Coordinates of C-alpha atoms in Angstrom, one line a residue:
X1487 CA 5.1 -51.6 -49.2
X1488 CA 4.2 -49.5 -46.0
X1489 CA 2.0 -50.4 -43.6
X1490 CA -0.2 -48.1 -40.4
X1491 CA -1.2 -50.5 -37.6
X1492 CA -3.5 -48.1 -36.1
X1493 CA -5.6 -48.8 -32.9
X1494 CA -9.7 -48.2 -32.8
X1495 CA -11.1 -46.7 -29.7
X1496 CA -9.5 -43.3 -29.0
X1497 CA -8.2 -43.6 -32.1
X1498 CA -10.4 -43.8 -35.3
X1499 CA -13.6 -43.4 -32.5
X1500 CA -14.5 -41.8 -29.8
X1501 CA -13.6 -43.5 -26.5
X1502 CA -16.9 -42.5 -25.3
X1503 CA -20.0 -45.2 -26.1
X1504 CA -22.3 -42.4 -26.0
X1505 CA -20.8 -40.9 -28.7
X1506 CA -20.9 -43.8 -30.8
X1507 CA -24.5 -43.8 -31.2
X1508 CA -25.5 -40.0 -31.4
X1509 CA -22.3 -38.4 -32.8
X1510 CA -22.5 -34.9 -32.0
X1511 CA -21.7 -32.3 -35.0
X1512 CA -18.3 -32.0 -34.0
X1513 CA -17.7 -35.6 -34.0
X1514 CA -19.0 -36.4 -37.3
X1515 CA -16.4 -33.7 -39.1
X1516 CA -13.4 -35.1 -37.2
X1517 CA -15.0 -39.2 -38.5
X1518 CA -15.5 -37.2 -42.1
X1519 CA -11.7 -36.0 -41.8
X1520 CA -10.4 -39.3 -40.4
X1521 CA -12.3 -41.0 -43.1
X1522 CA -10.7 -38.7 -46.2
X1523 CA -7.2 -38.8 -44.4
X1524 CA -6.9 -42.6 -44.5
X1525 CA -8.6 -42.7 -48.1
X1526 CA -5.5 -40.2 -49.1
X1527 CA -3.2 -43.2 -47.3
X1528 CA -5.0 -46.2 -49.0
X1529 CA -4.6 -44.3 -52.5
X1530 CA -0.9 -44.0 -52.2
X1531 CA -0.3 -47.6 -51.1
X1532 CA -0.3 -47.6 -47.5
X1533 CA -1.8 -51.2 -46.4
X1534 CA -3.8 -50.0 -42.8
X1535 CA -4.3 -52.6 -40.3
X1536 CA -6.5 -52.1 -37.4
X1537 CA -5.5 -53.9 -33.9
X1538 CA -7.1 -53.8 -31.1
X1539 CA -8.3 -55.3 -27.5
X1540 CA -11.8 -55.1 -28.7
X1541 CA -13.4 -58.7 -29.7
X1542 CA -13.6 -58.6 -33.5
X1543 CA -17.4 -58.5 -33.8
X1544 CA -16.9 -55.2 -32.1
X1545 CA -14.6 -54.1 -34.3
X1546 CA -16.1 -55.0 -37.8
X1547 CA -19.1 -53.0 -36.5
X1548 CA -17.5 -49.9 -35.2
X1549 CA -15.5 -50.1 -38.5
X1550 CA -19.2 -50.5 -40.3
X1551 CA -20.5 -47.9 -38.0
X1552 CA -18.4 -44.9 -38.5
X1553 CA -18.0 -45.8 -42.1
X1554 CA -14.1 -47.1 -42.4
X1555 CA -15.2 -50.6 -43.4
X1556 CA -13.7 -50.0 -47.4
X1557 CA -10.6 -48.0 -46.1
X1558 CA -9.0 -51.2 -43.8
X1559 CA -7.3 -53.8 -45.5
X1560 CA -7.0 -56.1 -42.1
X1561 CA -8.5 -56.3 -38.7
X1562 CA -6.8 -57.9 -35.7
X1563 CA -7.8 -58.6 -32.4
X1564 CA -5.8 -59.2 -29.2
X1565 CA -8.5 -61.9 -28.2
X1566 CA -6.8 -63.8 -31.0
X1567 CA -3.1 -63.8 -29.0
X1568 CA -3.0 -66.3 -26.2
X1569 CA -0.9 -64.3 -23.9
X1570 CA -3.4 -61.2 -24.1
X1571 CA -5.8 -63.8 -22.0
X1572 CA -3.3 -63.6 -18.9
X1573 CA -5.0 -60.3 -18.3
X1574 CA -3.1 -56.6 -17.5
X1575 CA -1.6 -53.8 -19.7
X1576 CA 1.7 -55.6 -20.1
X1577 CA 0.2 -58.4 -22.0
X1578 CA -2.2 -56.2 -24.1
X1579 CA 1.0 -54.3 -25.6
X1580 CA 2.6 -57.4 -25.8
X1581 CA -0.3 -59.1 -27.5
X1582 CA -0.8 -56.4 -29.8
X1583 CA 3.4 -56.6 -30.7
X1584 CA 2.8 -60.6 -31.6
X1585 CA -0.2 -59.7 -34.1
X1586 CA 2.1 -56.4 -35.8
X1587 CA 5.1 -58.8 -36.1
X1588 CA 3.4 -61.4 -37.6
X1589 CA 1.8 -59.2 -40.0
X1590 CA 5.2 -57.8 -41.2
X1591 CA 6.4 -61.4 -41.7
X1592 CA 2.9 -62.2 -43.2
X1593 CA 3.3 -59.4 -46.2
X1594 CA 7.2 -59.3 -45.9
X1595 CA 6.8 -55.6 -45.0
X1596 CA 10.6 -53.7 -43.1
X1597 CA 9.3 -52.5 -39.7
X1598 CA 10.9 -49.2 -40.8
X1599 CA 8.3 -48.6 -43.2
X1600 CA 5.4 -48.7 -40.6
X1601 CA 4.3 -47.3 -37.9
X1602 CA 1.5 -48.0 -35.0
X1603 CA -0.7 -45.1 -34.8
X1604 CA -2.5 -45.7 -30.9
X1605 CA -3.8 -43.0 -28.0
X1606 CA -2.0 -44.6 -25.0
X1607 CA 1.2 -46.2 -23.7
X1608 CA 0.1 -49.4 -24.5
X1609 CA 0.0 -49.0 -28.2
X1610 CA 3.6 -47.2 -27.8
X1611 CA 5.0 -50.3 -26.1
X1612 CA 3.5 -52.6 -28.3
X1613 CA 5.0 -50.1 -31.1
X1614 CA 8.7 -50.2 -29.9
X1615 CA 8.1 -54.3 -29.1
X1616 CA 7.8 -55.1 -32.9
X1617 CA 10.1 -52.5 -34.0
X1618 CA 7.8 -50.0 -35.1
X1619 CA 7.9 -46.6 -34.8
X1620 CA 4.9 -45.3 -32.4
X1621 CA 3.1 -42.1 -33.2
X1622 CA 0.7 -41.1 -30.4
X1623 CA -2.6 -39.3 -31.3
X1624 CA -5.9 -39.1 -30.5
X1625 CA -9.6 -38.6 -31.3
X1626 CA -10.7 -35.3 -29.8
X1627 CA -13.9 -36.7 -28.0
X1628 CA -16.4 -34.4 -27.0
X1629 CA -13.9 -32.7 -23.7
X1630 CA -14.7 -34.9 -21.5
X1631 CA -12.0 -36.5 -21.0
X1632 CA -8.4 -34.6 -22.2
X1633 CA -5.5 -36.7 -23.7
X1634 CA -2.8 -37.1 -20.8
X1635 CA -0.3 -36.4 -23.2
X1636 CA 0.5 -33.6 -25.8
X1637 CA -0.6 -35.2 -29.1
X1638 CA -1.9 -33.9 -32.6
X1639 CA -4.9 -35.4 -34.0
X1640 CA -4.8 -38.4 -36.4
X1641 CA -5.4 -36.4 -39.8
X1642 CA -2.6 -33.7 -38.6
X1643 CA 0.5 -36.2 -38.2
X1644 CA 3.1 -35.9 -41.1
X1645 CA 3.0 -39.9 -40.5
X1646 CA 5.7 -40.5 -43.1
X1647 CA 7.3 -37.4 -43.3
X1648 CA 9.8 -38.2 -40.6
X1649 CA 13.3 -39.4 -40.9
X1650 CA 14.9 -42.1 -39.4
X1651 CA 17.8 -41.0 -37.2
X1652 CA 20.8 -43.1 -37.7
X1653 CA 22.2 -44.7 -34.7
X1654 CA 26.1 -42.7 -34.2
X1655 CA 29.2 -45.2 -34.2
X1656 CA 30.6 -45.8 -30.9

């Protein structure tokens, strides 16, 4: 079994709250893309797992909101993690590594055959922390605000196309 932890805001949504309410045109074809991209990943097998730093009433009602309620299989919060409650970045990644790693060991799914789809560095720490590869991405919200980092959206990742490199012999 594979699994996508993927993250929510900046990630399935837009970052901004504004945007959440009155999608504009342009919003509601990327959610309509998003939404037939991880329908194609739930039909081939892929168990998706949303974690986040957002409390899980928020969650379950931006995942009602924007219509991905059916395609998640689990939802996670930080809020759950007792270290995320020391407060800081650091522990938010290393919160969010706790929930992924206990999910694997949950479902008895290999860390090499997931992957933790986020829009910042703390979803690639948290990534590399339970032994996941990270894939970086983001929502394209309204231009606003630009990614600080080169990414492709969500629906254009080749998210288990790549190979695993084997690490050389010393």
């Amino acid at each position: 079994m594979r699994a996508i932890f993927l993250d929510l805001i900046g990630t399935l949504t837009p970052i901004e709250p504004e945007e959440w309410e009155n999608p504009s045109p342009e919003t509601k074809k990327k959610i309509a893309r998003i939404q037939r991209y991880l329908g194609a990943l739930k039909r081939s097998g892929v168990k998706l797992i949303v974690v986040s730093s957002v409390e899980k009433e928020g969650i379950s009602w931006l995942l009602h909101h924007f219509q991905y309620e059916k395609l998640v299989d689990e939802i996670h919060s930080t809020e759950d993690e007792p270290i995320y409650h020391q407060g800081g970045k650091r522990q938010t990644a290393l919160a969010k590594a706790e929930i992924i790693r206990k999910v694997l060991r949950e479902h008895g799914i290999n860390p090499r055959d997931s992957i933790m789809v986020g829009d910042g560095y703390v979803d690639r720490e948290a990534a590399l922390r339970a032994r996941v590869r990270p894939v970086l991405t983001h929502f394209l919200w309204s231009g606003k605000i630009k990614p600080y980092f080169d990414t492709q959206p969500l629906w254009k990742q080749p998210v288990f196309r790549m190979r695993y490199r084997k690490k050389a012999k010393p």
